[in-house]
Amino acid sequence: DSARNGFSFKGIKDYLECYRSGKLTPSQVAKNIIAMLEDCDKSTPPLRAIVQWDQEQIMLMAEASTTRYRNKCTLSCLDGIPVCLKEEFKVVPYHHRVGTVYLGTQPETEDATVAKKLREAGAIIIGVSNMHELGTGTTGCNPNRYHKIPRNPYNPNHFTGGSSSGSAAAVAAGLCPVAIGTDGGGSVRIPASFCGVVGLKGTFGRISCHGCLPLSYSTVSVGPICTSVADAAIVYSILAEPDLLYPYGLKQPKATLSDMCAPDLKGLKLGVDWTFFKACDAEVLSACEKAVKHLQSLGATVVEVSLPEMEETRVAHVICILSEMRDFLQPDFNKHFHEMNLETQASLALASQFTALDYIKANRQRTRTMGFLQEIFSTVNCILTPATPCTAPRIYESDLLTGSSDMSFTVRSMRFMQLGNFTGIPGLVVPIGYSTAGLPISLQVMAKWWDEAVLLRIGLKLEQFRDQTKKPSIYYDILA
């Protein structure tokens, strides 16, 4: 708990205090959310964070939670907490559209594992959130008729980042303190960073992807987007465990939060490759360097490391993720090509040019890169980088009509993200400040496989670096 002056986001703790004190019930909160969802659909421009929601469903879950609070038999600390899930997950009774106009023609009848676990924990699923079509980009720009372009709550003329665009926008706008996204090339961490909230990508296989469209099976991890590191830890501890329906995570060690609340960072070694670290905008660099000094002041040691073959790693990651998506989407590419956004058509057409040889070589590079990381993690506890090299980009009029395709931006925005996706290590992004234009800037912490606990420990201390939290220009106070 960190008491702050000025604005602070409402988190899980604030909801629980309202429920336990009787100040508000989950049913009253749900009514507020429904009113806000109606409002943000009508606002100019519309927020477009939540793209499918159902008043009756929201109220059913909220009333069940209200009864549990009345009878003092709550299910977990997520009982009554509003959450949303990216449209990439199957969530009953919504359409599993995955950002397209042609998928999910019928309402879903079966939940993805994470949706099921959230229901079992008593959470109120307020709907499914917007996403970049088929997860193929990092802006969140999706001009099709079901989705439209989600707006960054800090500045509605800027993108949210993608592909878990609506999830980050919903959390930053106060619609829910918790959202779930997927991350194959930064898709949780980029929007969390652009929208000034916390994003955690678990180790590959740590949180089940069952019931999620398997776009890129070797690079995608699931993770929460939250208003605070403590909330990310709570959600992680509930979702992180083996799932018989998802073979990649069956052999994982037990998820712990050990030492998360240690008073300082003494004994921790933070690895920084300064050449790699500095490949970002001046404002981003300045804020991130100061945040590293803050971690040092808490007893951590900064160790210079060298991340070898980063250019090869980035190219190999692109080959892997695009080849796997192209392979999985072969039927869609043949049958629904003309129903896809122009940017998606271009990305998948580009992916068609990769050969089996490219894919094999890329995976050999993966083995090399994982070997380098194993050596690095024998000397340091984590690796620090900026989250993104720049702040959220502007939305132009033409983007609203035809979408946006800017390969140089896509490649740049993923610069610090790809290492985690390609090798499966976990990563956490935490907001540390703002640009002169008032857009959020974040730092990223990555750790060795299955060591999310150290990320959360460092993340808690990183939050204290930010002297103030700016209120987003679009913000709904559900508990007011």
Short mmCIF file of C-alpha atoms in Angstrom, two decimals:
data_model
loop_
_atom_site.label_atom_id
_atom_site.label_comp_id
_atom_site.label_asym_id
_atom_site.label_seq_id
_atom_site.Cartn_x
_atom_site.Cartn_y
_atom_site.Cartn_z
CA ASP A 1 0.00 0.00 0.00
CA SER A 2 1.49 3.36 -0.96
CA ALA A 3 -0.45 6.44 0.11
CA ARG A 4 -0.29 9.10 -2.61
CA ASN A 5 -1.20 12.71 -2.88
CA GLY A 6 -3.30 13.74 -5.83
CA PHE A 7 -4.79 11.29 -8.31
CA SER A 8 -4.43 7.55 -7.97
CA PHE A 9 -6.11 4.77 -9.93
CA LYS A 10 -8.73 2.71 -8.11
CA GLY A 11 -7.39 -0.79 -7.63
CA ILE A 12 -8.57 -4.13 -6.23
CA LYS A 13 -8.00 -2.92 -2.64
CA ASP A 14 -10.32 0.09 -3.14
CA TYR A 15 -13.11 -2.15 -4.43
CA LEU A 16 -12.65 -4.62 -1.56
CA GLU A 17 -12.75 -1.82 1.03
CA CYS A 18 -16.04 -0.57 -0.42
CA TYR A 19 -17.54 -4.07 -0.40
CA ARG A 20 -16.31 -5.06 3.05
CA SER A 21 -17.36 -1.80 4.67
CA GLY A 22 -20.78 -1.98 2.98
CA LYS A 23 -20.25 1.43 1.33
CA LEU A 24 -21.05 -0.15 -2.05
CA THR A 25 -22.16 -3.59 -3.22
CA PRO A 26 -20.93 -5.35 -6.37
CA SER A 27 -24.45 -4.82 -7.80
CA GLN A 28 -24.20 -1.04 -7.33
CA VAL A 29 -20.74 -1.06 -8.91
CA ALA A 30 -22.08 -3.08 -11.86
CA LYS A 31 -24.86 -0.52 -12.42
CA ASN A 32 -22.24 2.26 -12.45
CA ILE A 33 -20.15 0.33 -14.98
CA ILE A 34 -23.15 -0.23 -17.28
CA ALA A 35 -23.89 3.51 -17.18
CA MET A 36 -20.23 4.28 -17.98
CA LEU A 37 -20.14 1.73 -20.84
CA GLU A 38 -23.18 3.42 -22.37
CA ASP A 39 -21.52 6.79 -21.91
CA CYS A 40 -18.17 5.90 -23.48
CA ASP A 41 -19.95 4.45 -26.54
CA LYS A 42 -21.67 7.83 -27.03
CA SER A 43 -18.67 10.07 -26.29
CA THR A 44 -16.83 11.96 -29.05
CA PRO A 45 -14.65 10.25 -30.06
CA PRO A 46 -15.95 6.95 -28.62
CA LEU A 47 -13.41 5.20 -26.35
CA ARG A 48 -13.96 1.76 -28.01
CA ALA A 49 -12.21 -0.12 -25.19
CA ILE A 50 -14.96 -2.70 -24.58
CA VAL A 51 -16.46 -3.91 -27.86
CA GLN A 52 -18.96 -6.48 -26.58
CA TRP A 53 -20.85 -6.33 -23.30
CA ASP A 54 -24.17 -7.55 -21.96
CA GLN A 55 -26.07 -5.80 -19.18
CA GLU A 56 -27.85 -8.97 -18.04
CA GLN A 57 -24.61 -10.98 -17.80
CA ILE A 58 -22.86 -8.24 -15.82
CA MET A 59 -25.76 -7.95 -13.36
CA LEU A 60 -26.02 -11.75 -12.86
CA MET A 61 -22.36 -12.00 -11.80
CA ALA A 62 -22.60 -8.87 -9.65
CA GLU A 63 -25.74 -10.04 -7.83
CA ALA A 64 -24.16 -13.42 -7.08
CA SER A 65 -21.12 -11.60 -5.66
CA THR A 66 -23.32 -9.25 -3.59
CA THR A 67 -25.00 -12.29 -2.02
CA ARG A 68 -21.60 -13.81 -1.18
CA TYR A 69 -20.47 -10.60 0.55
CA ARG A 70 -23.74 -10.50 2.49
CA ASN A 71 -23.23 -14.11 3.62
CA LYS A 72 -19.49 -13.57 4.25
CA CYS A 73 -18.49 -16.42 1.93
CA THR A 74 -16.48 -14.70 -0.83
CA LEU A 75 -14.50 -16.84 -3.28
CA SER A 76 -11.20 -14.92 -3.54
CA CYS A 77 -9.84 -11.37 -3.46
CA LEU A 78 -11.17 -10.99 -7.02
CA ASP A 79 -14.75 -11.51 -5.86
CA GLY A 80 -16.83 -8.62 -7.22
CA ILE A 81 -13.84 -7.12 -9.07
CA PRO A 82 -14.71 -5.92 -12.61
CA VAL A 83 -12.46 -7.46 -15.31
CA CYS A 84 -12.42 -7.63 -19.09
CA LEU A 85 -10.73 -10.06 -21.47
CA LYS A 86 -9.22 -9.42 -24.89
CA GLU A 87 -11.46 -10.59 -27.74
CA GLU A 88 -8.82 -13.25 -28.51
CA PHE A 89 -10.24 -15.33 -25.62
CA LYS A 90 -13.46 -17.32 -25.77
CA VAL A 91 -15.89 -15.77 -23.28
CA VAL A 92 -19.51 -16.96 -22.99
CA PRO A 93 -21.83 -15.58 -24.46
CA TYR A 94 -19.79 -13.18 -26.62
CA HIS A 95 -18.59 -13.58 -30.21
CA HIS A 96 -15.02 -14.83 -30.53
CA ARG A 97 -14.14 -12.36 -33.31
CA VAL A 98 -10.44 -11.83 -32.54
CA GLY A 99 -10.65 -8.32 -34.00
CA THR A 100 -12.12 -9.47 -37.34
CA VAL A 101 -15.52 -9.12 -39.02
CA TYR A 102 -15.64 -12.75 -40.20
CA LEU A 103 -14.77 -14.93 -37.16
CA GLY A 104 -17.14 -15.76 -34.26
CA THR A 105 -20.38 -15.71 -36.23
CA GLN A 106 -22.14 -17.52 -33.33
CA PRO A 107 -22.03 -16.60 -29.62
CA GLU A 108 -19.43 -18.62 -27.68
CA THR A 109 -20.67 -21.58 -25.60
CA GLU A 110 -17.41 -22.44 -23.82
CA ASP A 111 -15.03 -20.26 -21.78
CA ALA A 112 -11.27 -20.07 -22.25
CA THR A 113 -9.40 -21.38 -19.18
CA VAL A 114 -8.59 -17.85 -17.92
CA ALA A 115 -12.24 -16.76 -18.26
CA LYS A 116 -13.32 -19.87 -16.34
CA LYS A 117 -10.78 -19.19 -13.57
CA LEU A 118 -11.88 -15.57 -13.26
CA ARG A 119 -15.52 -16.68 -12.92
CA GLU A 120 -14.52 -19.26 -10.29
CA ALA A 121 -12.74 -16.46 -8.40
CA GLY A 122 -16.00 -14.44 -8.38
CA ALA A 123 -14.85 -11.69 -10.75
CA ILE A 124 -17.43 -9.70 -12.73
CA ILE A 125 -16.60 -10.02 -16.44
CA ILE A 126 -17.78 -6.71 -17.89
CA GLY A 127 -17.23 -7.76 -21.52
CA VAL A 128 -14.55 -8.40 -24.11
CA SER A 129 -12.08 -5.75 -25.16
CA ASN A 130 -10.99 -4.35 -28.51
CA MET A 131 -7.85 -5.63 -30.21
CA HIS A 132 -5.70 -5.15 -33.28
CA GLU A 133 -7.16 -7.43 -35.99
CA LEU A 134 -5.75 -10.98 -35.47
CA GLY A 135 -3.07 -9.43 -33.25
CA THR A 136 -1.02 -8.43 -36.30
CA GLY A 137 0.12 -4.95 -35.18
CA THR A 138 1.28 -2.79 -32.30
CA THR A 139 -0.88 0.36 -32.68
CA GLY A 140 -4.33 -1.06 -31.90
CA CYS A 141 -5.63 0.54 -35.12
CA ASN A 142 -8.62 -1.52 -36.24
CA PRO A 143 -10.97 0.42 -38.54
CA ASN A 144 -13.48 -2.38 -39.23
CA ARG A 145 -17.18 -2.01 -38.42
CA TYR A 146 -17.24 -4.11 -35.22
CA HIS A 147 -14.20 -2.56 -33.59
CA LYS A 148 -13.15 0.94 -34.65
CA ILE A 149 -10.11 2.59 -33.14
CA PRO A 150 -9.71 2.51 -29.37
CA ARG A 151 -8.50 5.81 -27.88
CA ASN A 152 -5.67 6.38 -25.46
CA PRO A 153 -7.23 7.65 -22.20
CA TYR A 154 -4.24 10.00 -21.69
CA ASN A 155 -4.84 11.62 -25.07
CA PRO A 156 -7.69 10.42 -27.31
CA ASN A 157 -5.82 11.67 -30.40
CA HIS A 158 -3.16 8.99 -29.80
CA PHE A 159 -3.16 5.22 -30.20
CA THR A 160 -3.41 2.84 -27.25
CA GLY A 161 -0.78 0.44 -28.61
CA GLY A 162 -1.61 -3.15 -29.48
CA SER A 163 -2.60 -5.74 -29.91
CA SER A 164 -4.30 -5.86 -26.45
CA SER A 165 -5.47 -2.31 -27.13
CA GLY A 166 -8.90 -2.29 -25.50
CA SER A 167 -7.62 -4.09 -22.39
CA ALA A 168 -5.10 -1.31 -21.62
CA ALA A 169 -7.57 1.46 -22.50
CA ALA A 170 -10.27 -0.03 -20.23
CA VAL A 171 -7.90 -0.17 -17.24
CA ALA A 172 -6.44 3.32 -17.81
CA ALA A 173 -9.95 4.78 -18.23
CA GLY A 174 -11.08 3.28 -14.93
CA LEU A 175 -13.72 0.93 -16.42
CA CYS A 176 -12.12 -2.02 -14.60
CA PRO A 177 -8.96 -2.41 -12.51
CA VAL A 178 -8.00 -5.68 -14.22
CA ALA A 179 -7.85 -6.79 -17.86
CA ILE A 180 -6.36 -9.85 -19.52
CA GLY A 181 -4.31 -9.73 -22.70
CA THR A 182 -2.02 -11.91 -24.79
CA ASP A 183 1.55 -11.03 -25.73
CA GLY A 184 3.31 -12.50 -28.79
CA GLY A 185 5.42 -9.45 -29.69
CA GLY A 186 4.71 -7.01 -26.85
CA SER A 187 0.91 -7.12 -27.11
CA VAL A 188 0.34 -6.76 -23.34
CA ARG A 189 3.39 -4.63 -22.54
CA ILE A 190 3.20 -2.09 -25.41
CA PRO A 191 -0.42 -0.98 -24.74
CA ALA A 192 0.16 -1.03 -20.96
CA SER A 193 3.19 1.20 -21.50
CA PHE A 194 1.42 3.60 -23.91
CA CYS A 195 -1.61 3.86 -21.58
CA GLY A 196 0.36 4.34 -18.35
CA VAL A 197 -0.65 1.14 -16.54
CA VAL A 198 1.13 -2.04 -15.41
CA GLY A 199 1.48 -5.00 -17.79
CA LEU A 200 2.85 -8.46 -16.99
CA LYS A 201 3.79 -11.06 -19.60
CA GLY A 202 4.18 -14.37 -17.81
CA THR A 203 6.80 -16.96 -18.71
CA PHE A 204 5.81 -18.91 -21.84
CA GLY A 205 3.28 -21.54 -20.66
CA ARG A 206 2.83 -20.05 -17.16
CA ILE A 207 -0.80 -18.97 -17.69
CA SER A 208 -2.99 -21.19 -19.87
CA CYS A 209 -3.69 -20.09 -23.45
CA HIS A 210 -6.45 -22.70 -23.85
CA GLY A 211 -9.50 -21.13 -25.49
CA CYS A 212 -7.42 -18.38 -27.05
CA LEU A 213 -6.96 -18.34 -30.83
CA PRO A 214 -3.52 -20.01 -31.27
CA LEU A 215 -2.11 -17.39 -33.64
CA SER A 216 1.56 -17.92 -32.79
CA TYR A 217 1.92 -20.94 -30.53
CA SER A 218 5.65 -20.53 -29.73
CA THR A 219 5.81 -16.82 -28.81
CA VAL A 220 2.51 -15.97 -27.09
CA SER A 221 2.08 -15.66 -23.33
CA VAL A 222 -0.96 -14.49 -21.36
CA GLY A 223 -0.83 -11.79 -18.72
CA PRO A 224 -2.77 -9.19 -16.73
CA ILE A 225 -2.94 -5.43 -17.32
CA CYS A 226 -3.67 -3.66 -14.01
CA THR A 227 -3.50 -0.29 -12.30
CA SER A 228 -0.74 -1.45 -9.92
CA VAL A 229 1.98 -4.06 -9.48
CA ALA A 230 0.21 -5.43 -6.37
CA ASP A 231 -2.94 -6.05 -8.45
CA ALA A 232 -0.90 -7.73 -11.18
CA ALA A 233 0.55 -10.02 -8.49
CA ILE A 234 -2.93 -10.93 -7.21
CA VAL A 235 -4.23 -11.78 -10.70
CA TYR A 236 -1.03 -13.66 -11.56
CA SER A 237 -1.27 -15.77 -8.40
CA ILE A 238 -4.84 -16.79 -9.31
CA LEU A 239 -4.21 -17.54 -13.01
CA ALA A 240 -0.70 -19.05 -12.97
CA GLU A 241 -0.86 -22.82 -12.76
CA PRO A 242 -0.72 -25.87 -15.04
CA ASP A 243 -3.78 -26.62 -17.18
CA LEU A 244 -4.26 -30.11 -18.61
CA LEU A 245 -5.76 -28.54 -21.74
CA TYR A 246 -2.58 -26.52 -22.37
CA PRO A 247 0.45 -28.83 -22.58
CA TYR A 248 3.16 -26.11 -22.73
CA GLY A 249 2.84 -25.23 -19.06
CA LEU A 250 2.38 -28.67 -17.48
CA LYS A 251 5.90 -29.00 -16.06
CA GLN A 252 6.08 -25.51 -14.54
CA PRO A 253 7.37 -24.95 -10.99
CA LYS A 254 4.83 -23.60 -8.49
CA ALA A 255 4.14 -19.87 -8.83
CA THR A 256 5.25 -17.97 -5.73
CA LEU A 257 5.40 -14.34 -4.63
CA SER A 258 8.45 -14.95 -2.44
CA ASP A 259 10.22 -11.84 -1.07
CA MET A 260 7.86 -9.65 -3.09
CA CYS A 261 7.38 -7.28 -0.17
CA ALA A 262 11.03 -7.19 0.98
CA PRO A 263 11.81 -3.70 2.36
CA ASP A 264 14.62 -3.04 -0.11
CA LEU A 265 16.42 -4.50 -3.13
CA LYS A 266 19.67 -5.46 -1.35
CA GLY A 267 21.39 -8.43 -2.94
CA LEU A 268 19.68 -8.04 -6.31
CA LYS A 269 21.76 -7.58 -9.46
CA LEU A 270 20.13 -5.67 -12.29
CA GLY A 271 21.63 -6.26 -15.73
CA VAL A 272 21.73 -3.39 -18.25
CA ASP A 273 23.12 -3.46 -21.79
CA TRP A 274 23.55 0.32 -22.09
CA THR A 275 24.00 0.35 -25.88
CA PHE A 276 20.69 -1.50 -26.30
CA PHE A 277 19.03 0.48 -23.48
CA LYS A 278 19.86 3.84 -25.08
CA ALA A 279 18.20 3.06 -28.44
CA CYS A 280 15.15 5.20 -27.60
CA ASP A 281 13.85 8.79 -27.63
CA ALA A 282 15.69 11.29 -25.40
CA GLU A 283 12.70 11.84 -23.06
CA VAL A 284 12.21 8.11 -22.62
CA LEU A 285 15.92 7.58 -21.95
CA SER A 286 16.11 10.37 -19.38
CA ALA A 287 13.15 9.00 -17.37
CA CYS A 288 14.38 5.40 -17.59
CA GLU A 289 17.94 6.25 -16.49
CA LYS A 290 16.58 8.06 -13.43
CA ALA A 291 14.37 5.06 -12.60
CA VAL A 292 17.43 2.76 -12.73
CA LYS A 293 19.23 5.10 -10.28
CA HIS A 294 16.19 4.90 -7.99
CA LEU A 295 16.46 1.08 -7.92
CA GLN A 296 20.18 1.44 -7.12
CA SER A 297 19.34 3.73 -4.20
CA LEU A 298 17.29 0.87 -2.71
CA GLY A 299 20.33 -1.39 -2.52
CA ALA A 300 20.30 -3.11 -5.93
CA THR A 301 23.54 -3.35 -7.92
CA VAL A 302 23.53 -2.40 -11.60
CA VAL A 303 25.72 -4.74 -13.64
CA GLU A 304 26.67 -4.00 -17.25
CA VAL A 305 25.78 -6.96 -19.45
CA SER A 306 26.03 -7.55 -23.18
CA LEU A 307 22.98 -8.91 -25.01
CA PRO A 308 24.57 -10.53 -28.05
CA GLU A 309 23.00 -10.90 -31.50
CA MET A 310 19.98 -8.70 -30.74
CA GLU A 311 19.50 -7.82 -34.42
CA GLU A 312 19.48 -11.53 -35.36
CA THR A 313 17.09 -12.19 -32.46
CA ARG A 314 14.68 -9.51 -33.66
CA VAL A 315 14.65 -10.79 -37.24
CA ALA A 316 14.26 -14.39 -36.08
CA HIS A 317 11.35 -13.44 -33.81
CA VAL A 318 9.55 -11.76 -36.72
CA ILE A 319 10.09 -14.83 -38.92
CA CYS A 320 8.74 -17.15 -36.19
CA ILE A 321 5.67 -15.14 -35.20
CA LEU A 322 4.64 -14.27 -38.78
CA SER A 323 5.29 -17.79 -40.13
CA GLU A 324 3.21 -19.36 -37.36
CA MET A 325 0.37 -16.87 -37.83
CA ARG A 326 0.46 -17.32 -41.59
CA ASP A 327 0.37 -21.10 -41.17
CA PHE A 328 -2.54 -21.01 -38.72
CA LEU A 329 -4.46 -18.44 -40.81
CA GLN A 330 -3.97 -20.25 -44.15
CA PRO A 331 -7.72 -21.04 -44.51
CA ASP A 332 -8.65 -17.44 -43.54
CA PHE A 333 -6.07 -16.05 -45.97
CA ASN A 334 -7.62 -18.05 -48.81
CA LYS A 335 -11.26 -17.56 -47.87
CA HIS A 336 -11.56 -14.21 -46.07
CA PHE A 337 -8.66 -12.18 -47.48
CA HIS A 338 -10.93 -9.38 -48.75
CA GLU A 339 -12.68 -9.06 -45.38
CA MET A 340 -9.39 -8.34 -43.58
CA ASN A 341 -8.02 -4.86 -42.89
CA LEU A 342 -5.45 -3.70 -45.44
CA GLU A 343 -2.66 -3.84 -42.85
CA THR A 344 -3.49 -7.47 -41.99
CA GLN A 345 -3.48 -8.37 -45.70
CA ALA A 346 -0.04 -6.78 -46.07
CA SER A 347 1.41 -8.49 -42.98
CA LEU A 348 0.13 -11.93 -43.99
CA ALA A 349 1.26 -11.43 -47.59
CA LEU A 350 4.72 -10.55 -46.30
CA ALA A 351 4.64 -13.66 -44.10
CA SER A 352 3.94 -15.78 -47.20
CA GLN A 353 7.45 -14.96 -48.41
CA PHE A 354 9.21 -16.79 -45.57
CA THR A 355 10.47 -20.29 -46.35
CA ALA A 356 10.80 -23.45 -44.25
CA LEU A 357 14.54 -22.75 -44.27
CA ASP A 358 13.96 -19.28 -42.77
CA TYR A 359 11.82 -20.79 -40.02
CA ILE A 360 14.38 -23.49 -39.19
CA LYS A 361 17.22 -20.95 -39.06
CA ALA A 362 15.12 -18.63 -36.88
CA ASN A 363 14.57 -21.47 -34.39
CA ARG A 364 18.29 -22.23 -34.33
CA GLN A 365 18.77 -18.58 -33.40
CA ARG A 366 16.23 -19.05 -30.60
CA THR A 367 18.34 -21.85 -29.12
CA ARG A 368 21.44 -19.61 -29.28
CA THR A 369 19.64 -16.64 -27.70
CA MET A 370 18.25 -18.78 -24.87
CA GLY A 371 21.79 -20.02 -24.25
CA PHE A 372 23.08 -16.45 -24.00
CA LEU A 373 20.29 -15.60 -21.55
CA GLN A 374 21.05 -18.62 -19.41
CA GLU A 375 24.62 -17.33 -19.02
CA ILE A 376 23.46 -13.76 -18.31
CA PHE A 377 20.95 -14.91 -15.66
CA SER A 378 23.70 -16.84 -13.88
CA THR A 379 25.22 -13.43 -13.04
CA VAL A 380 22.17 -11.12 -12.70
CA ASN A 381 18.60 -11.42 -11.38
CA CYS A 382 16.99 -9.42 -14.15
CA ILE A 383 17.50 -7.30 -17.26
CA LEU A 384 16.26 -3.69 -17.43
CA THR A 385 15.22 -1.85 -20.61
CA PRO A 386 12.83 0.97 -21.47
CA ALA A 387 9.40 -0.55 -22.23
CA THR A 388 9.02 1.19 -25.60
CA PRO A 389 11.50 3.48 -27.37
CA CYS A 390 8.83 6.19 -27.81
CA THR A 391 5.45 7.29 -26.46
CA ALA A 392 2.07 6.52 -28.06
CA PRO A 393 1.87 7.67 -31.71
CA ARG A 394 -0.72 10.08 -33.09
CA ILE A 395 -3.92 8.97 -34.82
CA TYR A 396 -4.43 10.56 -38.25
CA GLU A 397 -7.76 11.06 -40.03
CA SER A 398 -6.85 8.51 -42.70
CA ASP A 399 -6.22 5.86 -39.99
CA LEU A 400 -9.90 5.99 -39.05
CA LEU A 401 -10.95 5.08 -42.59
CA THR A 402 -8.33 2.73 -43.98
CA GLY A 403 -6.21 1.83 -40.97
CA SER A 404 -2.52 2.40 -40.52
CA SER A 405 0.45 0.44 -41.80
CA ASP A 406 3.81 1.72 -40.66
CA MET A 407 6.33 -1.10 -40.64
CA SER A 408 9.15 1.07 -39.28
CA PHE A 409 6.97 2.01 -36.26
CA THR A 410 5.91 -1.62 -35.72
CA VAL A 411 9.52 -2.79 -35.73
CA ARG A 412 10.62 0.08 -33.48
CA SER A 413 7.81 -0.33 -30.94
CA MET A 414 8.76 -4.01 -30.48
CA ARG A 415 12.48 -3.33 -29.99
CA PHE A 416 12.59 -4.13 -26.26
CA MET A 417 9.75 -6.66 -26.37
CA GLN A 418 10.88 -9.37 -28.76
CA LEU A 419 13.57 -10.90 -26.54
CA GLY A 420 10.92 -11.93 -24.00
CA ASN A 421 8.56 -13.39 -26.60
CA PHE A 422 11.25 -15.18 -28.55
CA THR A 423 12.86 -16.89 -25.55
CA GLY A 424 9.78 -17.17 -23.30
CA ILE A 425 11.18 -15.19 -20.34
CA PRO A 426 8.71 -13.10 -18.30
CA GLY A 427 8.55 -9.29 -18.50
CA LEU A 428 6.87 -6.54 -16.48
CA VAL A 429 6.31 -2.93 -17.55
CA VAL A 430 5.72 -0.23 -14.94
CA PRO A 431 4.86 3.44 -15.65
CA ILE A 432 7.62 5.74 -14.36
CA GLY A 433 6.66 9.17 -15.71
CA TYR A 434 5.36 11.28 -18.60
CA SER A 435 6.70 13.04 -21.67
CA THR A 436 6.41 16.84 -21.95
CA ALA A 437 3.28 16.15 -24.04
CA GLY A 438 1.81 14.28 -21.03
CA LEU A 439 2.07 10.77 -22.53
CA PRO A 440 3.14 7.86 -20.29
CA ILE A 441 6.69 6.41 -20.21
CA SER A 442 7.48 2.98 -18.71
CA LEU A 443 10.45 0.83 -17.74
CA GLN A 444 10.62 -2.92 -18.40
CA VAL A 445 12.06 -5.59 -16.10
CA MET A 446 12.71 -9.11 -17.47
CA ALA A 447 13.78 -12.13 -15.42
CA LYS A 448 14.73 -15.74 -15.99
CA TRP A 449 12.08 -18.35 -16.80
CA TRP A 450 9.45 -18.83 -14.03
CA ASP A 451 10.90 -16.04 -11.86
CA GLU A 452 7.95 -13.64 -12.02
CA ALA A 453 8.34 -13.10 -8.23
CA VAL A 454 11.52 -11.04 -8.68
CA LEU A 455 9.81 -8.90 -11.34
CA LEU A 456 6.98 -8.10 -8.96
CA ARG A 457 9.41 -7.32 -6.12
CA ILE A 458 11.33 -4.84 -8.32
CA GLY A 459 8.09 -3.53 -9.83
CA LEU A 460 6.71 -2.56 -6.40
CA LYS A 461 9.81 -0.47 -5.75
CA LEU A 462 9.74 1.00 -9.25
CA GLU A 463 6.22 2.33 -8.63
CA GLN A 464 7.55 4.48 -5.80
CA PHE A 465 9.85 6.30 -8.24
CA ARG A 466 6.94 8.11 -9.93
CA ASP A 467 6.31 11.18 -7.78
CA GLN A 468 2.80 11.64 -9.16
CA THR A 469 0.24 9.80 -11.25
CA LYS A 470 -1.41 12.03 -13.83
CA LYS A 471 -5.12 11.61 -14.25
CA PRO A 472 -6.01 10.39 -17.77
CA SER A 473 -8.13 12.85 -19.74
CA ILE A 474 -10.76 10.08 -20.14
CA TYR A 475 -11.38 8.60 -16.69
CA TYR A 476 -14.45 7.03 -15.08
CA ASP A 477 -14.51 6.79 -11.29
CA ILE A 478 -16.69 3.71 -10.81
CA LEU A 479 -16.57 3.94 -6.99
CA ALA A 480 -17.51 7.62 -6.74
#
